[in-house]
Coordinates of N, CA and C in Angstrom, one line a residue:
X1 N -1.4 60.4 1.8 CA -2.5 59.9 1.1 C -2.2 59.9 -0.4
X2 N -2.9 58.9 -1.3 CA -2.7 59.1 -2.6 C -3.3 59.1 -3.6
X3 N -2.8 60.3 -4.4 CA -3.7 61.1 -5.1 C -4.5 60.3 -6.2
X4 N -5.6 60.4 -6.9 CA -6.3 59.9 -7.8 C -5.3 59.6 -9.0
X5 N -4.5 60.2 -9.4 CA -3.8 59.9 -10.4 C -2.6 59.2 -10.4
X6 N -2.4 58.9 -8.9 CA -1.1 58.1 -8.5 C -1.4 56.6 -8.4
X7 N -2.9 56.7 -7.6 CA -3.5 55.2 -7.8 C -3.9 55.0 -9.2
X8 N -4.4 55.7 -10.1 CA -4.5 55.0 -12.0 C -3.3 54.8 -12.2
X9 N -2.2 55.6 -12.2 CA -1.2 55.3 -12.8 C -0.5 53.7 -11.9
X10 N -0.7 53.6 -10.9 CA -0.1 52.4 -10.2 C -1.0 50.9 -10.9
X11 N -2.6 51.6 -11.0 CA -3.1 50.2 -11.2 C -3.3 49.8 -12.8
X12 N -3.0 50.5 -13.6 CA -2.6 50.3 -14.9 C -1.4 49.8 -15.0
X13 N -0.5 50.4 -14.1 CA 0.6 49.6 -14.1 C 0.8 47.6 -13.8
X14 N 0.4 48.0 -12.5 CA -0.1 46.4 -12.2 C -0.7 45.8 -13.1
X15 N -1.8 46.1 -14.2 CA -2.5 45.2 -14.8 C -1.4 44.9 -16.3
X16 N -0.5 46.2 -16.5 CA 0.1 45.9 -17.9 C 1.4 44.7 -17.4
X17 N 1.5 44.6 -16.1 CA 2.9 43.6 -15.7 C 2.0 42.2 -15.6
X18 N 0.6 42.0 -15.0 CA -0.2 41.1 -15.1 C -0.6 40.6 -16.2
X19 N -1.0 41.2 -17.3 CA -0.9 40.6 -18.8 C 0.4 40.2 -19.3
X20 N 1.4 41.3 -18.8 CA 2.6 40.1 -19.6 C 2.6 39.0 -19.2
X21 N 2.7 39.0 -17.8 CA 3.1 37.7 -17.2 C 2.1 36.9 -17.8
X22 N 1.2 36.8 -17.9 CA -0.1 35.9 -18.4 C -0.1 35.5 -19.7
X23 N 0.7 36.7 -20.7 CA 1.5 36.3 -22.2 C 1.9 35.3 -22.0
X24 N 3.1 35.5 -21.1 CA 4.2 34.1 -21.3 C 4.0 33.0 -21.2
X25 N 3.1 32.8 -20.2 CA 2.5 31.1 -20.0 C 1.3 31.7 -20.7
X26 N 1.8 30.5 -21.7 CA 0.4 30.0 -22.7 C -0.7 29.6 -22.1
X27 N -1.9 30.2 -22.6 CA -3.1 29.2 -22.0 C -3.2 27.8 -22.5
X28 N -3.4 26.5 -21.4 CA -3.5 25.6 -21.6 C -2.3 24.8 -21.8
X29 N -1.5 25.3 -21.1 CA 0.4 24.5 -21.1 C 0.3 24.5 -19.6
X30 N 1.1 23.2 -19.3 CA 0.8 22.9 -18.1 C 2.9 22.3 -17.8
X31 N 3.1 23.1 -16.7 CA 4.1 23.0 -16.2 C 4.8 22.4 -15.1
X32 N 3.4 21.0 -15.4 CA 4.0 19.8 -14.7 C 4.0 18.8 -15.5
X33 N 4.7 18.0 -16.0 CA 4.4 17.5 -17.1 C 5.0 16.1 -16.3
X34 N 4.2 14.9 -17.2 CA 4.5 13.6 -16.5 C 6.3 13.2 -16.7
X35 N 6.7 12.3 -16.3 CA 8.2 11.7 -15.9 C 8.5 11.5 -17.6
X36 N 9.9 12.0 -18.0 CA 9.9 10.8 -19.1 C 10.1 9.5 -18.9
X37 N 10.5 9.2 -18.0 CA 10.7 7.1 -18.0 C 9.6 7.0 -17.1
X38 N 9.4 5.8 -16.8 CA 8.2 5.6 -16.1 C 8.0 5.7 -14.5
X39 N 8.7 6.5 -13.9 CA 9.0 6.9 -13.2 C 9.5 6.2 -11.1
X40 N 9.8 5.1 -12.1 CA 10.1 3.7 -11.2 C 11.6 3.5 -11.1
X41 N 12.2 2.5 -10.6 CA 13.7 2.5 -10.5 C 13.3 0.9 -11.2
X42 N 13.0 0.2 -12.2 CA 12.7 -1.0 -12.4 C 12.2 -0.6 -14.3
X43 N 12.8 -1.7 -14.8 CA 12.8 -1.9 -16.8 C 10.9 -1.6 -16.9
X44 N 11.0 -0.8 -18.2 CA 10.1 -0.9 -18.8 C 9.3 -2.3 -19.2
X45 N 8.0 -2.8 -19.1 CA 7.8 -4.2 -19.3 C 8.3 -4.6 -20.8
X46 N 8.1 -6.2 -21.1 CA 8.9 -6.6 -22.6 C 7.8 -6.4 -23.6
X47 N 6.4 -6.5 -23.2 CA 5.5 -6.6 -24.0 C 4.4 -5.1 -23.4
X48 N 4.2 -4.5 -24.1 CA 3.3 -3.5 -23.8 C 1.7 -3.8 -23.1
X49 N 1.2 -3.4 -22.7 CA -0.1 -3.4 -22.3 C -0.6 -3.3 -23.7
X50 N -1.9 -4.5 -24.0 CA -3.1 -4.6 -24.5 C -4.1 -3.5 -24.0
X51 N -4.4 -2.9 -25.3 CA -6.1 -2.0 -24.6 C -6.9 -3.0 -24.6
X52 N -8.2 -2.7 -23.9 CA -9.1 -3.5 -24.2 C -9.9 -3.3 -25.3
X53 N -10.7 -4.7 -25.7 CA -10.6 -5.0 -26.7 C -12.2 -4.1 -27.4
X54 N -12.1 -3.6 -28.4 CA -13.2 -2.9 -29.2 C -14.5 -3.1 -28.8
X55 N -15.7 -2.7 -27.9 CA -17.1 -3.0 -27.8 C -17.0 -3.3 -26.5
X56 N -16.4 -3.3 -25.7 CA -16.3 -3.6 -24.1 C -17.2 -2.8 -23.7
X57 N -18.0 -2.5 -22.7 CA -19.1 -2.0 -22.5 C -18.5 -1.0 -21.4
X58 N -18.9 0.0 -21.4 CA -18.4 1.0 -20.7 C -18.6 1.1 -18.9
X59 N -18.0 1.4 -17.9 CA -18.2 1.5 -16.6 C -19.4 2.0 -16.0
X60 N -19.7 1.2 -15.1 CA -21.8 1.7 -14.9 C -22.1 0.5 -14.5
X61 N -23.9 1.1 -14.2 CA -24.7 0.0 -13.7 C -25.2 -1.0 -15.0
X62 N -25.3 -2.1 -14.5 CA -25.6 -2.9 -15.6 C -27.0 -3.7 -15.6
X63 N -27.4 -4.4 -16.4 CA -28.6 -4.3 -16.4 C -28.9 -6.1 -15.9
X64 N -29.8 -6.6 -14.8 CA -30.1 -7.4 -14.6 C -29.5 -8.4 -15.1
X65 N -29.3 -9.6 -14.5 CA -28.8 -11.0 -15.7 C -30.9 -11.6 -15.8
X66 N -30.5 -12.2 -16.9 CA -31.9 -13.0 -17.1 C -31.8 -14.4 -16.1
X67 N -33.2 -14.4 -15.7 CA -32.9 -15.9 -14.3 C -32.6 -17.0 -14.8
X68 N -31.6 -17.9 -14.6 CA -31.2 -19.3 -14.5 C -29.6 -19.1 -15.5
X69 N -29.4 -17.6 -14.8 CA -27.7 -17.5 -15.6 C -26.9 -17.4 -13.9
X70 N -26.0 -17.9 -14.3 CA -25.1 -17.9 -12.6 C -24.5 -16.8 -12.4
X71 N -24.6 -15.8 -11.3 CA -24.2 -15.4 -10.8 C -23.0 -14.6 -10.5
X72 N -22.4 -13.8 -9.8 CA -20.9 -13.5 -9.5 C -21.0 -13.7 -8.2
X73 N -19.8 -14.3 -7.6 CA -19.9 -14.3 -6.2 C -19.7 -12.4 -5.8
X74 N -20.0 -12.3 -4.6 CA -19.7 -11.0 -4.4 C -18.0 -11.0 -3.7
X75 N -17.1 -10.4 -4.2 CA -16.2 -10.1 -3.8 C -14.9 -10.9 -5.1
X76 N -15.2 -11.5 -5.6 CA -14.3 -12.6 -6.7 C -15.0 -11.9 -7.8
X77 N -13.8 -11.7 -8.8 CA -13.7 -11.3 -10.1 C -15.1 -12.2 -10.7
X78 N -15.8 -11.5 -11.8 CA -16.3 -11.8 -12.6 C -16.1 -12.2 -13.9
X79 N -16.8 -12.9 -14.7 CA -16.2 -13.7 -15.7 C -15.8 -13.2 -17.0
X80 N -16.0 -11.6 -16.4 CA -15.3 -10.7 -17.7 C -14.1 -9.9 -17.4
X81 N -13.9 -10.5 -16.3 CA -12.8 -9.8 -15.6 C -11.2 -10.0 -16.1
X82 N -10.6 -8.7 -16.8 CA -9.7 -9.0 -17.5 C -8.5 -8.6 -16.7
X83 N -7.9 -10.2 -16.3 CA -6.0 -9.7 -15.0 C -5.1 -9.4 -15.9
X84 N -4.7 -8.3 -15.4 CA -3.2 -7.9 -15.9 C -2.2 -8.3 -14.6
X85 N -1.2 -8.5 -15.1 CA -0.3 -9.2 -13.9 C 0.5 -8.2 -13.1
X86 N 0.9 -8.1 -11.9 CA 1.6 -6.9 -11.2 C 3.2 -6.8 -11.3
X87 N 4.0 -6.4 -10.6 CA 5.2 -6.4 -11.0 C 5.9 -7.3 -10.2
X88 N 6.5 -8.3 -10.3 CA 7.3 -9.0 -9.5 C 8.0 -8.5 -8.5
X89 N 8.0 -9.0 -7.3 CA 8.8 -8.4 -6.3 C 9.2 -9.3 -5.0
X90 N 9.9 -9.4 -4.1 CA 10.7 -10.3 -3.6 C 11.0 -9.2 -1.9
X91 N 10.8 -9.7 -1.0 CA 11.3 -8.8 0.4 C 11.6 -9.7 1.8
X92 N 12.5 -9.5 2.5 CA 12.1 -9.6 4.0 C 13.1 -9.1 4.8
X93 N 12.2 -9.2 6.5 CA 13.3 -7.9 7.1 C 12.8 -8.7 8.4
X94 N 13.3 -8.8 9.7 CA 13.3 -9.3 10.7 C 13.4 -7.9 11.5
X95 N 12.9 -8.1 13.1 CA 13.8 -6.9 13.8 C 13.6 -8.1 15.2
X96 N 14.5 -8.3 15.9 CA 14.8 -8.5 17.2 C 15.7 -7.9 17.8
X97 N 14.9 -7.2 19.4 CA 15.5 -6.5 19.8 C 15.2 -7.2 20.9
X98 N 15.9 -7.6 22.2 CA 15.3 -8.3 23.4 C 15.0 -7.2 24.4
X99 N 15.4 -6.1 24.0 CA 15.6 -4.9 25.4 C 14.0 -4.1 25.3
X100 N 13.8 -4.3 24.3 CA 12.5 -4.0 24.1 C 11.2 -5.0 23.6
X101 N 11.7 -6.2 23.9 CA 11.1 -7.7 23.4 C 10.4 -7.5 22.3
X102 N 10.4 -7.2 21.3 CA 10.1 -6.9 20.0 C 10.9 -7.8 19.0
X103 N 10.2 -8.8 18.7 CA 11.0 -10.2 18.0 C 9.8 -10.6 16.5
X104 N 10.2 -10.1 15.7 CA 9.1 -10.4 14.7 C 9.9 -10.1 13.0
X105 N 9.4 -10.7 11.9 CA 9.6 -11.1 10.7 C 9.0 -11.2 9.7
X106 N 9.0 -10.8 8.5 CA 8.3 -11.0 7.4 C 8.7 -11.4 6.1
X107 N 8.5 -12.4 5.8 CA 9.0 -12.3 4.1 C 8.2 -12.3 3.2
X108 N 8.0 -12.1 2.0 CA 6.8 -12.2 0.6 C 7.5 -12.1 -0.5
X109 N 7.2 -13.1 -1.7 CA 7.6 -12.8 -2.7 C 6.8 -12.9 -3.9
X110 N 6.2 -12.3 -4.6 CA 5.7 -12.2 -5.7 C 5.7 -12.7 -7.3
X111 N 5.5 -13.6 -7.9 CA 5.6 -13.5 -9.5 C 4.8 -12.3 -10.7
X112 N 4.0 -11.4 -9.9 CA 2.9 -10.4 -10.4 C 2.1 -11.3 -10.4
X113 N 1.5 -12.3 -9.9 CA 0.2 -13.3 -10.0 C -0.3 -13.8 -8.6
X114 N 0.8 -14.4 -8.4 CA 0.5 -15.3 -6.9 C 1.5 -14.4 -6.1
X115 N 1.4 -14.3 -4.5 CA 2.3 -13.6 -3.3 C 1.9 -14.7 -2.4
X116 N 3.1 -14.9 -2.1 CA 3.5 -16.3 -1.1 C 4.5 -15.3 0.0
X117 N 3.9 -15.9 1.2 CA 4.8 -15.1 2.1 C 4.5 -16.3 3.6
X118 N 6.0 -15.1 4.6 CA 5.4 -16.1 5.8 C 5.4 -14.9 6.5
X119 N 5.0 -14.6 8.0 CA 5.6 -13.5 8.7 C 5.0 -14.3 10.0
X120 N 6.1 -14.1 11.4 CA 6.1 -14.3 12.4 C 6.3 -13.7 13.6
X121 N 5.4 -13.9 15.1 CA 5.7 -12.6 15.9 C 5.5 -13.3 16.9
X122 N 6.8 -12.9 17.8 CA 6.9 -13.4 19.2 C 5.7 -12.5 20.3
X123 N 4.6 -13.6 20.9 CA 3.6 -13.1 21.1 C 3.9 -13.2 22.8
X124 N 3.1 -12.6 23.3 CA 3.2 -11.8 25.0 C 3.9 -13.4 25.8
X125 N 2.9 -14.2 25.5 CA 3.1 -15.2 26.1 C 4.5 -16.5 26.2
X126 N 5.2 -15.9 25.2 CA 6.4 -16.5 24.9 C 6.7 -17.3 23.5
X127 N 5.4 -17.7 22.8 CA 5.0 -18.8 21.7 C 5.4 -17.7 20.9
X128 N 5.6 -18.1 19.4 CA 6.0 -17.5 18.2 C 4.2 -17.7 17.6
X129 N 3.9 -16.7 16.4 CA 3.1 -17.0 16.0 C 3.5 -16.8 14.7
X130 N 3.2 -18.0 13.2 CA 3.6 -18.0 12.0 C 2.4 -18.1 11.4
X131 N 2.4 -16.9 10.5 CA 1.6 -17.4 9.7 C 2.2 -17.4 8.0
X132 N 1.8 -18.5 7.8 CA 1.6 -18.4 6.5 C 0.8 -18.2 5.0
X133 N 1.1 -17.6 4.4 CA 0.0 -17.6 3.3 C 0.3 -17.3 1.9
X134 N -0.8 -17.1 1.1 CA -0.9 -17.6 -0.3 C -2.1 -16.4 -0.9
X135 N -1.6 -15.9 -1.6 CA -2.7 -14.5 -2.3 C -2.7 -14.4 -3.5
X136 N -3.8 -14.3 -4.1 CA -4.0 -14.3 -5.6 C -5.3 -13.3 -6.0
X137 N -5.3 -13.1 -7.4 CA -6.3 -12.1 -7.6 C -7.5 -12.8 -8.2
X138 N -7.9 -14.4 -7.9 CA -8.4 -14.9 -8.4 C -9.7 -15.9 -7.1
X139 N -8.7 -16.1 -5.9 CA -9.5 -17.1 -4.9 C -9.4 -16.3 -3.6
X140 N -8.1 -14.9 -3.5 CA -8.1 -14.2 -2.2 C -6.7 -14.3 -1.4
X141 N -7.0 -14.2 -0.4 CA -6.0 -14.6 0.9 C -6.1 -15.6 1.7
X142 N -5.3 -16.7 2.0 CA -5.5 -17.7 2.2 C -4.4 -18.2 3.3
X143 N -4.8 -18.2 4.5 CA -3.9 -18.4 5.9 C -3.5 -19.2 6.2
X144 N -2.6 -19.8 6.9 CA -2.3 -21.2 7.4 C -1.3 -20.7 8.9
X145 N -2.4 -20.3 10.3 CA -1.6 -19.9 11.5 C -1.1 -21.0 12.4
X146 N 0.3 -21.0 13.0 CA 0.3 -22.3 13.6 C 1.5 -21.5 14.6
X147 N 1.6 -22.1 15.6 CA 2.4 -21.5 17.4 C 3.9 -22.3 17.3
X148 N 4.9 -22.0 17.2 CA 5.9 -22.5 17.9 C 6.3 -22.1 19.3
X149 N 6.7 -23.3 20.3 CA 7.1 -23.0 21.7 C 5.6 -23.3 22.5
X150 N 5.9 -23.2 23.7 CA 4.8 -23.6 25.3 C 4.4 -22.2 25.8
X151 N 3.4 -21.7 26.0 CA 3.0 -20.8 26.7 C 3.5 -20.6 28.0
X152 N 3.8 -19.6 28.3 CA 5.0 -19.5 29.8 C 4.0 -18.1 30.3
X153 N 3.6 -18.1 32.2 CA 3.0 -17.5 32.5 C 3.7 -17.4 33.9
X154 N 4.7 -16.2 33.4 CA 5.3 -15.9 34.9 C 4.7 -15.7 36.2
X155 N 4.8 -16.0 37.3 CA 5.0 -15.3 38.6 C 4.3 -14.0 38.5
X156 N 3.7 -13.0 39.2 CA 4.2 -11.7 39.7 C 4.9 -11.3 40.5
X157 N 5.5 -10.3 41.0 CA 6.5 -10.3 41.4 C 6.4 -10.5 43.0
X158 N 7.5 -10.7 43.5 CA 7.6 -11.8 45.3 C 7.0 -10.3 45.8
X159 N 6.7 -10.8 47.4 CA 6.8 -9.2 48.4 C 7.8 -8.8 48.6
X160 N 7.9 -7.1 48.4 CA 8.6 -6.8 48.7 C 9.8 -6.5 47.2
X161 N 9.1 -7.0 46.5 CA 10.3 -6.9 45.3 C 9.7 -5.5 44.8
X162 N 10.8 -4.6 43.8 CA 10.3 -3.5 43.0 C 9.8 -4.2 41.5
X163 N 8.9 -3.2 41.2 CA 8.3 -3.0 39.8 C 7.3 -3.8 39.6
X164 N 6.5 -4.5 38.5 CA 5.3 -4.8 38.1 C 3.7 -4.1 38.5
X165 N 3.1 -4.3 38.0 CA 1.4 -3.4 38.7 C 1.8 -2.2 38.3
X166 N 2.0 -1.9 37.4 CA 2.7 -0.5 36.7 C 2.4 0.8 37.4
X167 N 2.7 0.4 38.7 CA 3.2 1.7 39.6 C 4.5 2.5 39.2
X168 N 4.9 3.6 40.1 CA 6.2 4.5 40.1 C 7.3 3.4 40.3
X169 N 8.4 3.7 39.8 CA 9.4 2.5 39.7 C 9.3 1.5 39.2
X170 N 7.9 0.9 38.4 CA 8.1 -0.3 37.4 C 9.0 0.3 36.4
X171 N 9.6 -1.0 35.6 CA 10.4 -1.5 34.6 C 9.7 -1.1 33.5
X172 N 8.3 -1.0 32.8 CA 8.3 -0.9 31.9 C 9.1 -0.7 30.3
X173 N 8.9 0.3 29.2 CA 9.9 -0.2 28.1 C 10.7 0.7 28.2
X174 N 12.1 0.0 27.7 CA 13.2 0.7 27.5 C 13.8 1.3 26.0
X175 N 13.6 2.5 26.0 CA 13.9 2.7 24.4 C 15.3 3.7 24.8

């Protein structure tokens, strides 16, 4: 057991190693400190960001429009709505695998304003399905779906054959 003067002397001790430590980090210094470059693999932009501009009205509820002033649609920017442009970017990646019928594609490419892309997916029935589209921060997302190929609706399987009706010994996927 330990004696009264073994526990003061231990917790005086603990508190004088607890203040040092608490010396050394400063209050109010913080030991994560943000990236120095901007912490992207891509150039700082050419032209800096604009703040916005002096008297802008601060975030919140706003107060009624007076009647016979138009509107905002709901979901589309408003007419004080100030776009800044995103970062240009450019992709696409395909995967076909027939062992696992997995046949499908994407591409998109970006100016930071407009994203134009297609992507396509080989659907159960045999048809490809494309879609294409067009996105902005101004009118939305905007589709255009259309089928390559004939719908093909096999057979099930003869009497007597193995697999399908996803009983014991069907085929299902092979990874």
């Amino acid at each position: 057991m330990m004696s009264c003067k073994s526990f003061m002397l231990l917790s005086l001790s603990l508190a004088a190693i607890s203040a040092y430590a608490y010396a050394q980090i400063a209050p109010g210094s913080n030991a994560y400190l943000p990236p120095t470059k901007n912490g992207y693999d891509y150039s700082e932009p050419n032209t800096p960001f604009k703040p916005s501009p002096p008297g802008r009205p601060a975030p919140g509820p706003r107060p009624p429009s007076p009647p016979g002033t138009p509107r905002n649609i709901p979901g589309q920017p408003g007419d004080d709505h100030v776009h800044v442009p995103g970062m240009p970017y450019d992709f696409e990646y395909a995967v076909q695998d027939p062992e696992t019928a997995n046949d499908y594609a994407h591409k998109a490419s970006s100016d930071g304003d407009v994203v134009t892309g297609e992507y396509r997916v080989q659907m159960p029935d045999g048809r490809t399905q494309i879609v294409r589209y067009t996105a902005d921060w101004k009118t939305g997302y905007h589709a255009d779906v259309s089928y390559e190929g004939e719908a093909q609706f096999p057979q099930g399987p003869q009497p007597g054959a193995r697999g399908g009706g996803g009983g014991g010994g069907a085929g299902g996927y092979k990874y």
